[in-house]
Short mmCIF file of C-alpha atoms in Angstrom, two decimals:
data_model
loop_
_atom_site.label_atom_id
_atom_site.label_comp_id
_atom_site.label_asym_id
_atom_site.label_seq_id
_atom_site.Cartn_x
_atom_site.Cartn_y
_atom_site.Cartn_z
CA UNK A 1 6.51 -11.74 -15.51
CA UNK A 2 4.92 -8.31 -14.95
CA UNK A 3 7.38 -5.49 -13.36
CA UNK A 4 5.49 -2.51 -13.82
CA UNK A 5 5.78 -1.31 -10.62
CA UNK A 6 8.50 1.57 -10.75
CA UNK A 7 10.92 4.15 -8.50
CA UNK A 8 11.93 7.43 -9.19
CA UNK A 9 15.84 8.06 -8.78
CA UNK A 10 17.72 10.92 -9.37
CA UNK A 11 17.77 12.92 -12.46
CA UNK A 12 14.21 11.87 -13.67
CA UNK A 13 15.18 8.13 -14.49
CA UNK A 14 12.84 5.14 -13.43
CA UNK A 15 13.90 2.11 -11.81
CA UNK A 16 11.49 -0.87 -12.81
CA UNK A 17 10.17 -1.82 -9.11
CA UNK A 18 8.98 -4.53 -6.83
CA UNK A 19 8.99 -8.23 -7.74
CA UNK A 20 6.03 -10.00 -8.58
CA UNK A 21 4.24 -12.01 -5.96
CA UNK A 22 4.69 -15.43 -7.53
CA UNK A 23 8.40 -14.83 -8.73
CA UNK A 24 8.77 -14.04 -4.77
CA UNK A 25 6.95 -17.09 -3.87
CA UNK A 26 8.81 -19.48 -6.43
CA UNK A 27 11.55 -18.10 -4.98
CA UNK A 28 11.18 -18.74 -1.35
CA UNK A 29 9.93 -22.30 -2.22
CA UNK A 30 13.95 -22.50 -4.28
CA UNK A 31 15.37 -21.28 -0.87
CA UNK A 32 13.52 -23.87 1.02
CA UNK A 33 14.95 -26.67 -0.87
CA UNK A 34 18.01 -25.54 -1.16
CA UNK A 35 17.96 -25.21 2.73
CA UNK A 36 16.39 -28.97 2.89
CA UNK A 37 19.57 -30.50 0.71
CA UNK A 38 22.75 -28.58 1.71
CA UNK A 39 26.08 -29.77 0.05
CA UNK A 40 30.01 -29.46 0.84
CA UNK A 41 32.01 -27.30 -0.84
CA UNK A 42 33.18 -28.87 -4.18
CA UNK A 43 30.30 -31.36 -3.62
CA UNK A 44 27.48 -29.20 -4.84
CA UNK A 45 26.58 -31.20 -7.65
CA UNK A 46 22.60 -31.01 -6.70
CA UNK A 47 22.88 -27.12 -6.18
CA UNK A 48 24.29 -26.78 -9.57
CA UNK A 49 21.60 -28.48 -11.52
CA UNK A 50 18.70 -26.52 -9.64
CA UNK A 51 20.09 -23.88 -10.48
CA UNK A 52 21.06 -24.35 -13.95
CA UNK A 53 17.53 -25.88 -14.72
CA UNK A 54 15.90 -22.58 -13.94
CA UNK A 55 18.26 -20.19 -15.41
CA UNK A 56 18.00 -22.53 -18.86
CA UNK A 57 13.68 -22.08 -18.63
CA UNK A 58 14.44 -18.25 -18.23
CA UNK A 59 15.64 -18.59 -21.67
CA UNK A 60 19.65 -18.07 -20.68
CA UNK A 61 22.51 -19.87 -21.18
CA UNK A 62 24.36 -20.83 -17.85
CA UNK A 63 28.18 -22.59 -18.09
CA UNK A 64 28.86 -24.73 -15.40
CA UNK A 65 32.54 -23.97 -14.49
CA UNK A 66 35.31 -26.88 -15.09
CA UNK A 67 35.73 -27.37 -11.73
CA UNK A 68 32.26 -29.71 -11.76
CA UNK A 69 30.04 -27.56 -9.45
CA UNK A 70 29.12 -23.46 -9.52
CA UNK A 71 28.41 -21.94 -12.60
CA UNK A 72 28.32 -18.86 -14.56
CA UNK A 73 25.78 -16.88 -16.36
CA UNK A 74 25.68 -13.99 -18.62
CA UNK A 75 22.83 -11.61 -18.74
CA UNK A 76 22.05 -9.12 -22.14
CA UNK A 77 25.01 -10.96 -24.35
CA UNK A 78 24.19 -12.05 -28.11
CA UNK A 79 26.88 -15.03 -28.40
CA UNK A 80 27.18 -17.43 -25.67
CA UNK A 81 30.53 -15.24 -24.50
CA UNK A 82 30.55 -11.80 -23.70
CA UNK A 83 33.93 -10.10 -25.45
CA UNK A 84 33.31 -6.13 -25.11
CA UNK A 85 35.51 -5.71 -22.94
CA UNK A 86 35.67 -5.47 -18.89
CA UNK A 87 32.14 -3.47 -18.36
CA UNK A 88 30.01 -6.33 -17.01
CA UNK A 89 28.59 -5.85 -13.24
CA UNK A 90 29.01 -9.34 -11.55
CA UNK A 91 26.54 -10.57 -8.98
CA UNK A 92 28.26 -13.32 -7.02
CA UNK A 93 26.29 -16.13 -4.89
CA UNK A 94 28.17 -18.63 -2.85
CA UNK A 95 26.20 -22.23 -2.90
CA UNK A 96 28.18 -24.73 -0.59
CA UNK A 97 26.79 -25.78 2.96
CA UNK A 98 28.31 -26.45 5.83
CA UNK A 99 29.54 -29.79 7.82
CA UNK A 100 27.30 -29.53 10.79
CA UNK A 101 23.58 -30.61 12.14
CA UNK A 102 20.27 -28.81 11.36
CA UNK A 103 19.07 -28.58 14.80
CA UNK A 104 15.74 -26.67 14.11
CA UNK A 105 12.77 -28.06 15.73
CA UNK A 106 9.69 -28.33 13.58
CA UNK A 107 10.84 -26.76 10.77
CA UNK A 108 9.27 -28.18 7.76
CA UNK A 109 12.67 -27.26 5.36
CA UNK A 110 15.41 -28.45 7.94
CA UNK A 111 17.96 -30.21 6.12
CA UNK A 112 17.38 -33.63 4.87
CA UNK A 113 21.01 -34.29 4.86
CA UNK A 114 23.03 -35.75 8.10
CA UNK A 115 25.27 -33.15 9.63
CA UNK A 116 24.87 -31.06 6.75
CA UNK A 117 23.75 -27.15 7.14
CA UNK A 118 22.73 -24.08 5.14
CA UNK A 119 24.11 -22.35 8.68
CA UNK A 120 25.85 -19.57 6.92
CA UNK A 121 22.86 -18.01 4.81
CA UNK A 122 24.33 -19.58 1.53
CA UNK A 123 21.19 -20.55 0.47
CA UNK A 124 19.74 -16.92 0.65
CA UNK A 125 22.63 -15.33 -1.14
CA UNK A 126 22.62 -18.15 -4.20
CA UNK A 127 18.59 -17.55 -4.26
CA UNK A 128 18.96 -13.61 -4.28
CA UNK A 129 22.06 -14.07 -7.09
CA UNK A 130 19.13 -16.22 -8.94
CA UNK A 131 15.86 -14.38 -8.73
CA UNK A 132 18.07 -11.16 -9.57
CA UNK A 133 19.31 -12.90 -12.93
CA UNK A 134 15.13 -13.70 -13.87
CA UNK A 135 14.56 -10.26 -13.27
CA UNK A 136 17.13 -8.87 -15.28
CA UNK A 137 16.67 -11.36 -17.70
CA UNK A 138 12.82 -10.13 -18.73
CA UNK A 139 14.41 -6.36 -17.92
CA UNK A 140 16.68 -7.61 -21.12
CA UNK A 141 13.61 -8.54 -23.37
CA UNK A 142 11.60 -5.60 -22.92
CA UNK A 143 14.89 -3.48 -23.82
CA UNK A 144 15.48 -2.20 -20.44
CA UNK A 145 18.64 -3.63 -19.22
CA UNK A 146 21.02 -0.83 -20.05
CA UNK A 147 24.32 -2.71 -19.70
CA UNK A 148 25.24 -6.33 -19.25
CA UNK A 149 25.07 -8.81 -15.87
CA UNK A 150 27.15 -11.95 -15.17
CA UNK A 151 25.70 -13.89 -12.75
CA UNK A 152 28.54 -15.92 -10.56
CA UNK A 153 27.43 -18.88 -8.52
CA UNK A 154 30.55 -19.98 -6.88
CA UNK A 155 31.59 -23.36 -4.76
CA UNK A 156 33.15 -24.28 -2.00
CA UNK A 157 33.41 -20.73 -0.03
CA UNK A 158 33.88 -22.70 3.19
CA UNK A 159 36.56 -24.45 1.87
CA UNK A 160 40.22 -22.48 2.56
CA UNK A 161 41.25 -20.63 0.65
CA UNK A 162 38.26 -20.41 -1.10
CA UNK A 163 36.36 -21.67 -4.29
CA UNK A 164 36.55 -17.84 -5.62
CA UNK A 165 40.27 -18.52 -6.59
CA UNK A 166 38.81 -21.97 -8.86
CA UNK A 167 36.36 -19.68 -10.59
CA UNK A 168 38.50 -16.97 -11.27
CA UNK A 169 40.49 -19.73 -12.65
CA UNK A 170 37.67 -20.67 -14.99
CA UNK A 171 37.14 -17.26 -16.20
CA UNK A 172 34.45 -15.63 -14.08
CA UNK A 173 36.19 -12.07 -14.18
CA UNK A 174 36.90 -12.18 -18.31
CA UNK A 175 34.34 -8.74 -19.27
CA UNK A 176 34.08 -8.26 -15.84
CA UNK A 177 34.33 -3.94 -14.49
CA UNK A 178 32.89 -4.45 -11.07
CA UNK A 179 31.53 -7.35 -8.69
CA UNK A 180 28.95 -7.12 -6.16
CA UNK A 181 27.80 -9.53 -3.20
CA UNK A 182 25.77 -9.80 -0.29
CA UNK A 183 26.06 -12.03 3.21
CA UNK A 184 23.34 -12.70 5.54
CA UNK A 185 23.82 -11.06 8.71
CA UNK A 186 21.54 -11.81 11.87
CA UNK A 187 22.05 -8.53 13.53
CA UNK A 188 20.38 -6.55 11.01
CA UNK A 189 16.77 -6.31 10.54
CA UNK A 190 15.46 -7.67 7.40
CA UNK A 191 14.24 -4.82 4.78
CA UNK A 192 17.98 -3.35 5.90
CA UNK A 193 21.37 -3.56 4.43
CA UNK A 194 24.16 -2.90 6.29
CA UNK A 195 27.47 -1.13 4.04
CA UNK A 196 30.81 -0.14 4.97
CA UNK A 197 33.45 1.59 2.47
CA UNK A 198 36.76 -0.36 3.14
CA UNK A 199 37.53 -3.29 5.16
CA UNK A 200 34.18 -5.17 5.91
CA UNK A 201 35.45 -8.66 6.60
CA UNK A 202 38.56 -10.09 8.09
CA UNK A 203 42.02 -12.50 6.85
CA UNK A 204 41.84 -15.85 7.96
CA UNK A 205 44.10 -18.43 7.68
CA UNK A 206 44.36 -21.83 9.61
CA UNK A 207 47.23 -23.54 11.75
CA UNK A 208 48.14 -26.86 12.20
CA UNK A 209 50.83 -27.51 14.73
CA UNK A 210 52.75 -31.16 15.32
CA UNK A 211 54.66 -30.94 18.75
CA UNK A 212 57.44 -33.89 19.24
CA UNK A 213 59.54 -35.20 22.36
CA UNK A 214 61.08 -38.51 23.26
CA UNK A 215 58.06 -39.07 26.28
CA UNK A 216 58.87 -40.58 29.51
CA UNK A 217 57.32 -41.28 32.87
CA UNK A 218 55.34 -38.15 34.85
CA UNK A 219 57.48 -38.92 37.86
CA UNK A 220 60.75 -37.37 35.77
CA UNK A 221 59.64 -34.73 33.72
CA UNK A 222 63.36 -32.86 34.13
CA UNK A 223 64.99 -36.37 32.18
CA UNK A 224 62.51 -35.56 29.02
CA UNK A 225 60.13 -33.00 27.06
CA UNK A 226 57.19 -31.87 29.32
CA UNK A 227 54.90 -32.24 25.94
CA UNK A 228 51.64 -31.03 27.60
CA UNK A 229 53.28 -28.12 29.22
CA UNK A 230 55.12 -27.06 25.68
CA UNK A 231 51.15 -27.58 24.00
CA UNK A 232 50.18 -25.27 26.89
CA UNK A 233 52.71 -22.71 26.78
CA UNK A 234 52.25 -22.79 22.42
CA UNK A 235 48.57 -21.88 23.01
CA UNK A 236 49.20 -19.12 25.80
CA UNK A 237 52.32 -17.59 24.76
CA UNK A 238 52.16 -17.47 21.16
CA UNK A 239 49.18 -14.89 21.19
CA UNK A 240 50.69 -13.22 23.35
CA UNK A 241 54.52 -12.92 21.91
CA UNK A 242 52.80 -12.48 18.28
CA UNK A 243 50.53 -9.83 19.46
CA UNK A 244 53.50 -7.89 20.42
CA UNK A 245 55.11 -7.73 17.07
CA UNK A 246 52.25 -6.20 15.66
CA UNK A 247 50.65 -3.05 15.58
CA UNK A 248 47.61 -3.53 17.57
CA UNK A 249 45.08 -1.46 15.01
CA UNK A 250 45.81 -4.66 12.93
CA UNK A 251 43.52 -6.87 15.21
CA UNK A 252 46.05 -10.43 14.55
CA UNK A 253 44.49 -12.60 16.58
CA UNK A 254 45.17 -16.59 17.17
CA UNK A 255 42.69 -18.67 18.71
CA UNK A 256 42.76 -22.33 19.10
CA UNK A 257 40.10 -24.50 18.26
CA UNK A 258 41.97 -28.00 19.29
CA UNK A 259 44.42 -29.06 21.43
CA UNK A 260 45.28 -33.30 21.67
CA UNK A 261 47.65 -35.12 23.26
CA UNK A 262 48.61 -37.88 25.83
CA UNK A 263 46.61 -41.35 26.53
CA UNK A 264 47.54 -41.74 30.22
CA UNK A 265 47.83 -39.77 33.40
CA UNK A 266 50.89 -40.94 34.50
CA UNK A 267 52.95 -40.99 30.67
CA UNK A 268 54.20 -37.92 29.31
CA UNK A 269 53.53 -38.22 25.23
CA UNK A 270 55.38 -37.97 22.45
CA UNK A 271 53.30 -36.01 19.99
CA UNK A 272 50.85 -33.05 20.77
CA UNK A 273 48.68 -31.55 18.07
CA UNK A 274 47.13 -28.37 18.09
CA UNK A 275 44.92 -26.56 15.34
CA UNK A 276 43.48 -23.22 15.43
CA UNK A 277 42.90 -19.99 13.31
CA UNK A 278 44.59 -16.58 12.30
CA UNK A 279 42.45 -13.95 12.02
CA UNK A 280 43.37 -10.51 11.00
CA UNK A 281 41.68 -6.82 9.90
CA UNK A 282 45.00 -5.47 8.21
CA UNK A 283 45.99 -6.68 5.30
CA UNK A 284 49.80 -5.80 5.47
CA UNK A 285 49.70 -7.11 8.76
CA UNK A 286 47.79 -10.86 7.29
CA UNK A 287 51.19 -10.35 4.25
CA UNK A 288 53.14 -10.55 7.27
CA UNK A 289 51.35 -13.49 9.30
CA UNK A 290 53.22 -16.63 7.85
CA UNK A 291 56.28 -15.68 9.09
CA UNK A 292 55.85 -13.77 12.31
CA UNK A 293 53.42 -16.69 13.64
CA UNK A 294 56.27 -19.94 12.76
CA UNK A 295 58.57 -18.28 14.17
CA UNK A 296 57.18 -17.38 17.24
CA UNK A 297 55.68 -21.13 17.52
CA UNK A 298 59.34 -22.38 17.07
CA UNK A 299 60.67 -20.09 19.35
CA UNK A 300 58.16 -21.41 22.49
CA UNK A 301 58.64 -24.51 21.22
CA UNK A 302 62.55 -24.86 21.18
CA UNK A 303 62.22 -23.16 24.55
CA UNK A 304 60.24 -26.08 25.75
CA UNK A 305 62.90 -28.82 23.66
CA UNK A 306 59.80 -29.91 21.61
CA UNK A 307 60.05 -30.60 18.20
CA UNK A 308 57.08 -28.38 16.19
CA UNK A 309 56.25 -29.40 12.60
CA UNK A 310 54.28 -26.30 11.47
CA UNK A 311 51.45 -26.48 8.79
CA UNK A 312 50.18 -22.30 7.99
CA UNK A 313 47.23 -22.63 5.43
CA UNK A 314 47.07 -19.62 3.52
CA UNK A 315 43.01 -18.70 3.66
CA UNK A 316 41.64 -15.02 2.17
CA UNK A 317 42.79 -11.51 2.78
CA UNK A 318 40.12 -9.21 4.02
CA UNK A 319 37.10 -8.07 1.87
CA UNK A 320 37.94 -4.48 1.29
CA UNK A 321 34.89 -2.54 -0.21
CA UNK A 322 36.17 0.13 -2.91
CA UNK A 323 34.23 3.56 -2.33
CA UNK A 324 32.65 3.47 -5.66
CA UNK A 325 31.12 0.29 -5.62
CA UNK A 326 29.89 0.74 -2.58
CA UNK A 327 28.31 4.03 -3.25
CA UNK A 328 26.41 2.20 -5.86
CA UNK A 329 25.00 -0.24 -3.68
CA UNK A 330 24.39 2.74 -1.41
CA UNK A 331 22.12 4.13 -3.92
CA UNK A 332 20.69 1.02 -5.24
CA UNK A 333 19.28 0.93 -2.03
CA UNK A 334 17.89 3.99 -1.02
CA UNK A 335 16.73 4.20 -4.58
CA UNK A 336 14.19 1.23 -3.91
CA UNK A 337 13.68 1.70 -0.28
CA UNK A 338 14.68 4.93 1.27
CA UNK A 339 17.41 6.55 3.46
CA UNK A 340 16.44 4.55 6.48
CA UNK A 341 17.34 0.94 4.76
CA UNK A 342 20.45 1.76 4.87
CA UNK A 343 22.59 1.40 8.25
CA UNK A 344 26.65 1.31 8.52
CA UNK A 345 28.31 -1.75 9.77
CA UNK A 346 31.42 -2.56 11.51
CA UNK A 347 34.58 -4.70 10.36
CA UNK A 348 33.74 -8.52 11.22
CA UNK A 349 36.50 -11.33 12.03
CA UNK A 350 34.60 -13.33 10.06
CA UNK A 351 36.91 -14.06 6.52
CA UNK A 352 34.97 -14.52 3.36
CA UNK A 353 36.63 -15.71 -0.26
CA UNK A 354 34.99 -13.02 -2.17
CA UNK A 355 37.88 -10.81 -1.15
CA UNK A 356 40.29 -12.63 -3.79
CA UNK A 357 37.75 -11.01 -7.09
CA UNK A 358 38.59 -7.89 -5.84
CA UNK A 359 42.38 -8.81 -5.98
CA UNK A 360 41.65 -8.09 -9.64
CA UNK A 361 38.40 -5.77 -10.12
CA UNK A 362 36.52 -3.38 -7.96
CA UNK A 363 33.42 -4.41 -6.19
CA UNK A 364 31.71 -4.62 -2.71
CA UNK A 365 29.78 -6.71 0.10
CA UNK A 366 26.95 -5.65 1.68
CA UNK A 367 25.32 -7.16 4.79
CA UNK A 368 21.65 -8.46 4.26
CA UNK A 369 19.73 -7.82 6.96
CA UNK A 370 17.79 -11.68 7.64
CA UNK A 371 16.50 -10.83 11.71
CA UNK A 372 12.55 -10.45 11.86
CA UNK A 373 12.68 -6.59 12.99
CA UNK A 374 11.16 -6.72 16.89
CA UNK A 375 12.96 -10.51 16.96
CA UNK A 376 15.27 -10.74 20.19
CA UNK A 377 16.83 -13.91 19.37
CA UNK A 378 19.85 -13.56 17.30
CA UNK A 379 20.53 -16.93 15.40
CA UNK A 380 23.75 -16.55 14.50
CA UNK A 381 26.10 -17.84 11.77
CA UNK A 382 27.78 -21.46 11.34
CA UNK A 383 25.19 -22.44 14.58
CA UNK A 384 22.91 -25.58 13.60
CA UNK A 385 19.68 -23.03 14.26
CA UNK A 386 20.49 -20.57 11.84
CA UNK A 387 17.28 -19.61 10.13
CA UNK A 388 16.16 -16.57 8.26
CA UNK A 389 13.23 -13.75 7.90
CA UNK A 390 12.79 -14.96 3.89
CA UNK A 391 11.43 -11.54 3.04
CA UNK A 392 15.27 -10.48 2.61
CA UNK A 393 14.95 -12.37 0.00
CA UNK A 394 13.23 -10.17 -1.88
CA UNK A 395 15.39 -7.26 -0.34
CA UNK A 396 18.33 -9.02 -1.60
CA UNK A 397 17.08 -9.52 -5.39
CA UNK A 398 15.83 -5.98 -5.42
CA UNK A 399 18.84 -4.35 -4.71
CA UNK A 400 20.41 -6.28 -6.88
CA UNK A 401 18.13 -5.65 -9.63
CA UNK A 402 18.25 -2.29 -8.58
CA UNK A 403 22.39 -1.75 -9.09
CA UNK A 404 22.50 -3.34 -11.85
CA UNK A 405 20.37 -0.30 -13.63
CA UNK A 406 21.44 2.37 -11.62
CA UNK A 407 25.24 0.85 -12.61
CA UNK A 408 23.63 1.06 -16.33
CA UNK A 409 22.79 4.59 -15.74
CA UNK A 410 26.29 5.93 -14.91
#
């Protein structure tokens, strides 16, 4: 693998440049199938073994994590574990697919799989994460890897509250200083990345509400619980009592996804379920959640004499980018592409599990620009079209690359 090419940064140092056309090609074809054989969180036992196969040819030792699926891999370490302390930069890749249809028309890579879906980009970021570890890796044997990498291929992101927490678990933060990431973002014109010191992502939780009444005939709704009404007034007046207990700059916001209940039109029913989300950009305000949201479901409920059996899943805090971090990716960037590859970005609503590493170390997100610049159509996220300009690829493993020796260089 040739990298000759090279970039000027600051202070007279050179950054070793551009990848090589058939490392760019390989990995575009590992993208493809990836994309072609999408697997469930915790399920990713294909995923795993791809990527373990290549890593192992590169001449690196990859340990796949006790949970079954993801793995970890450390880059410019003599003994299979690094001990020197917490000064590795982590690169993190989630690998998990999603539970809904491919729906792209003659596409030779749509997915092979039934109602399976690389619809969130994973297969972008674990193919960046990857060709950014070969790079490094021959950076390593020529002696120019100043510092060492972990590589963090993670499972079941789309899973609450997140395969992050099962990794940690397994040690993927032991020598780790600072941790790094990218998501796919349709918005943003590929050769771009967009960054944005502090909150970048969003809390999300999930609820799961059981409403209960004795049930009766339509024709005497005053002799029993009126359970559609009390489902009805649960999804209106909840958001609107909870939203009045926050501060509003904390953007809580409930929104229902499913509401079931009754068989007949003439039979009130005894059970109602509803399910829906928690979002949230403040993470006092997402510390708070649990307990401002049941009550205020119990509290329209009771008012209603329906019985609620309330199920809050805890999901992930926001993704809060720490200033240093993202300064480095800031640089990274500009170093290898210029001033005008870098754009800022706004808070999402989306949540993301990479916010739980930095519950423990520094680090950062940055949004990879994947929209063919010119392109009107936006494909976005978790929709069953979701496809990619695969020349962030290459933006992706390049900035990468290019952190992880300007990080060296510090």
């Amino acid at each position: 693998m040739s990298l000759e090419s090279e970039v000027d940064l600051p202070g007279g140092a050179v950054l070793p440049g551009a990848l090589p056309d058939a490392l760019r090609a390989e990995l575009i074809a590992f993208r493809r199938d990836l994309h072609m054989h999408p697997e469930l969180g915790n399920q990713e036992f294909r995923t795993t073994a791809a990527i373990k196969e290549r890593l192992v040819r590169a001449g690196l030792k990859p340990r796949v994590l006790a949970v079954g699926t993801g793995l970890v891999c450390d880059i410019g370490v003599e003994g299979e574990q690094w001990d020197g302390g917490p000064s590795m930069l982590a690169l993190r890749a989630d690998i998990d697919g999603l539970p809904i249809p491919d729906t792209k028309a003659e596409c030779p890579y749509r997915s092979t799989v039934p109602d399976r879906a690389h619809a969130c980009g994973h297969d972008v970021h674990t193919t960046v994460v990857l060709g950014a570890g070969l790079v490094l890796a021959e950076l390593h044997r020529q002696g120019a890897l100043p510092r060492p990498v972990r590589l963090i291929f993670q499972p079941a992101e789309e899973v609450l509250p997140g395969g992050a927490a099962d990794a940690i678990k397994c040690g993927a933060l032991e020598g780790v200083g600072a941790i790094i990431a990218v998501h796919c973002d349709p918005r943003v014109d590929a050769g771009k990345i967009g960054l944005r010191e502090g909150p970048i992502t969003s809390a999300c939780d999930r609820l799961e509400i059981g409403l209960d009444g004795p049930g009766g005939h339509t024709a005497r709704p005053h002799l029993t619980t009126d359970l559609v009404t009390a489902a009805a007034r649960v999804v209106t007046d909840v958001p609107a009592l909870v939203s009045r207990r926050f501060d509003t700059r904390s953007g809580l916001a409930i929104t229902w996804g499913r509401v079931e209940s009754g068989h007949a039109p003439n039979v009130i029913p005894q059970h109602a379920e509803l399910s829906g989300t928690v979002r949230c950009l403040d993470l006092e305000a997402w510390r708070q959640a649990p307990d401002v949201v049941v009550a205020a479901i119990d509290e329209i409920a009771n008012l209603h004499r329906a019985k609620s059996e309330i199920n809050y899943v805890r999901g992930v805090p926001p993704v809060v980018n720490e200033p240093g971090v993202t300064e480095l990716l800031r640089e990274a960037m500009i170093a290898r592409r210029g001033v005008e590859s870098v754009e800022g970005t706004e808070q999402s609503l989306g949540g993301e599990d990479f916010s739980w590493y930095l519950e423990h170390v520094p680090g950062a997100m940055a949004r990879l620009g994947v929209r063919t610049p010119g392109e009107r159509q936006i494909r976005d996220l978790h929709q069953g079209d979701f496809d990619v300009d695969e020349s962030a690829i290459t933006v992706g493993v390049e900035l990468f690359t290019a952190a992880a020796l300007v990080n060296g260089l510090r």
